[in-house]
Amino acid sequence: MSEVAPARPQVAFDGRGLVPVVVQQEGSGEVLMVAWANQEALDLTLETRTSWFWSRSRQELWNKGATSGNVQTVRRVLVDCDGDTLLYVVDAADPACHTGHRTCFYRELLFPAKTAGNYE
């Protein structure tokens, strides 16, 4: 009996031809960044096993680490249940954020202080 390869999940790109990509550190599960990919960026990511994205501001492909040296080696690419978001599970030894922080999520919004009558 021959094995049948599972069908490749469909990716639902938006009206601009883009899909959001969450980038997560392998092992720790830490979320490093969120970016956008078009079909070409996704194809390049799968071919090269490095993170490729579409820059909405520059309107061009972007290979994470090509300029900074902070390369992300892609270990897995997952598609969410609706097919409209990707998760790149990566091995990243260097900072993901252009500010030099390990993650782009280093700033926190705090909840307002509780005051009488403010909350149940």
Coordinates of C-alpha atoms in Angstrom, one line a residue:
M1 CA 0.0 0.0 0.0
S2 CA 1.4 3.4 -1.0
E3 CA 1.3 6.4 1.3
V4 CA -0.4 9.5 0.2
A5 CA 1.2 12.8 1.1
P6 CA -1.1 15.1 3.0
A7 CA -2.5 18.0 0.9
R8 CA -0.7 21.3 1.4
P9 CA -3.0 23.6 3.4
Q10 CA -4.4 26.5 1.5
V11 CA -3.3 30.0 2.5
A12 CA -6.0 32.7 2.3
F13 CA -4.2 35.8 1.2
D14 CA -6.2 39.1 1.7
G15 CA -7.3 41.5 -1.0
R16 CA -3.8 42.9 -1.2
G17 CA -2.3 39.5 -1.6
L18 CA -0.9 39.4 1.9
V19 CA -1.1 37.2 5.0
P20 CA 0.1 38.1 8.5
V21 CA 3.0 36.0 9.8
V22 CA 3.7 35.5 13.5
V23 CA 7.4 34.6 14.1
Q24 CA 8.0 32.4 17.2
Q25 CA 11.3 31.2 18.7
E26 CA 11.6 27.5 18.6
G27 CA 11.8 25.9 22.0
S28 CA 10.8 28.8 24.2
G29 CA 7.7 29.8 22.2
E30 CA 8.5 33.5 22.6
V31 CA 6.8 35.7 19.9
L32 CA 9.6 37.6 18.2
M33 CA 7.7 39.7 15.6
V34 CA 4.7 40.0 13.3
A35 CA 5.2 40.8 9.6
W36 CA 3.4 40.2 6.3
A37 CA 4.1 37.8 3.5
N38 CA 2.9 37.6 -0.1
Q39 CA 3.0 34.4 -2.2
E40 CA 6.5 35.1 -3.4
A41 CA 7.8 35.7 0.2
L42 CA 6.2 32.4 1.4
D43 CA 7.6 30.5 -1.5
L44 CA 11.1 31.9 -0.8
T45 CA 10.8 31.1 2.9
L46 CA 9.9 27.5 2.0
E47 CA 12.7 27.2 -0.5
T48 CA 15.5 28.8 1.5
R49 CA 14.4 28.0 5.1
T50 CA 15.0 31.7 6.1
S51 CA 12.3 34.3 6.8
W52 CA 11.1 36.3 3.9
F53 CA 8.4 39.0 4.1
W54 CA 6.7 41.7 2.1
S55 CA 7.4 45.2 3.3
R56 CA 4.2 47.2 3.1
S57 CA 6.0 50.5 3.6
R58 CA 8.8 49.8 1.0
Q59 CA 6.6 47.7 -1.3
E60 CA 9.4 45.1 -1.7
L61 CA 10.5 41.7 -0.6
W62 CA 12.5 41.6 2.6
N63 CA 14.8 38.8 3.7
K64 CA 15.1 39.1 7.5
G65 CA 18.8 39.4 8.4
A66 CA 20.1 40.1 4.9
T67 CA 21.2 43.6 6.0
S68 CA 21.5 43.2 9.8
G69 CA 22.9 39.7 9.9
N70 CA 20.1 38.7 12.3
V71 CA 19.0 35.7 10.2
Q72 CA 16.0 33.6 11.2
T73 CA 16.4 29.9 10.3
V74 CA 12.8 28.6 9.7
R75 CA 12.2 25.2 11.2
R76 CA 8.4 25.0 10.5
V77 CA 5.7 26.9 8.8
L78 CA 2.2 26.4 10.2
V79 CA -1.1 27.7 8.9
D80 CA -3.9 28.6 11.3
C81 CA -7.4 26.9 11.2
D82 CA -8.8 29.6 8.9
G83 CA -5.8 29.6 6.6
D84 CA -5.4 33.4 7.0
T85 CA -2.4 33.6 9.3
L86 CA 1.0 31.9 9.2
L87 CA 3.3 31.0 12.0
Y88 CA 7.1 30.7 11.3
V89 CA 8.8 28.7 14.0
V90 CA 12.4 29.8 13.9
D91 CA 15.8 29.5 15.4
A92 CA 17.0 33.0 15.9
A93 CA 20.2 33.7 17.9
D94 CA 20.1 37.4 17.3
P95 CA 17.6 40.2 18.0
A96 CA 14.5 40.2 15.9
C97 CA 13.6 43.8 16.4
H98 CA 15.2 46.7 14.5
T99 CA 15.7 48.5 17.8
G100 CA 18.1 45.7 19.0
H101 CA 15.6 44.0 21.3
R102 CA 15.3 40.3 21.1
T103 CA 11.6 40.6 20.4
C104 CA 9.5 43.4 18.9
F105 CA 7.1 43.0 21.9
Y106 CA 9.1 44.7 24.6
R107 CA 6.7 47.5 25.5
E108 CA 3.7 46.9 27.7
L109 CA 0.4 48.7 28.0
L110 CA -0.7 48.7 31.6
F111 CA -4.2 48.4 32.9
P112 CA -5.5 51.6 34.7
A113 CA -5.3 51.5 38.5
K114 CA -8.5 50.3 40.1
T115 CA -10.5 53.1 41.7
A116 CA -13.7 52.8 43.8
G117 CA -16.7 52.3 41.5
N118 CA -14.6 51.9 38.4
Y119 CA -14.8 48.2 38.2
E120 CA -17.0 45.4 39.4

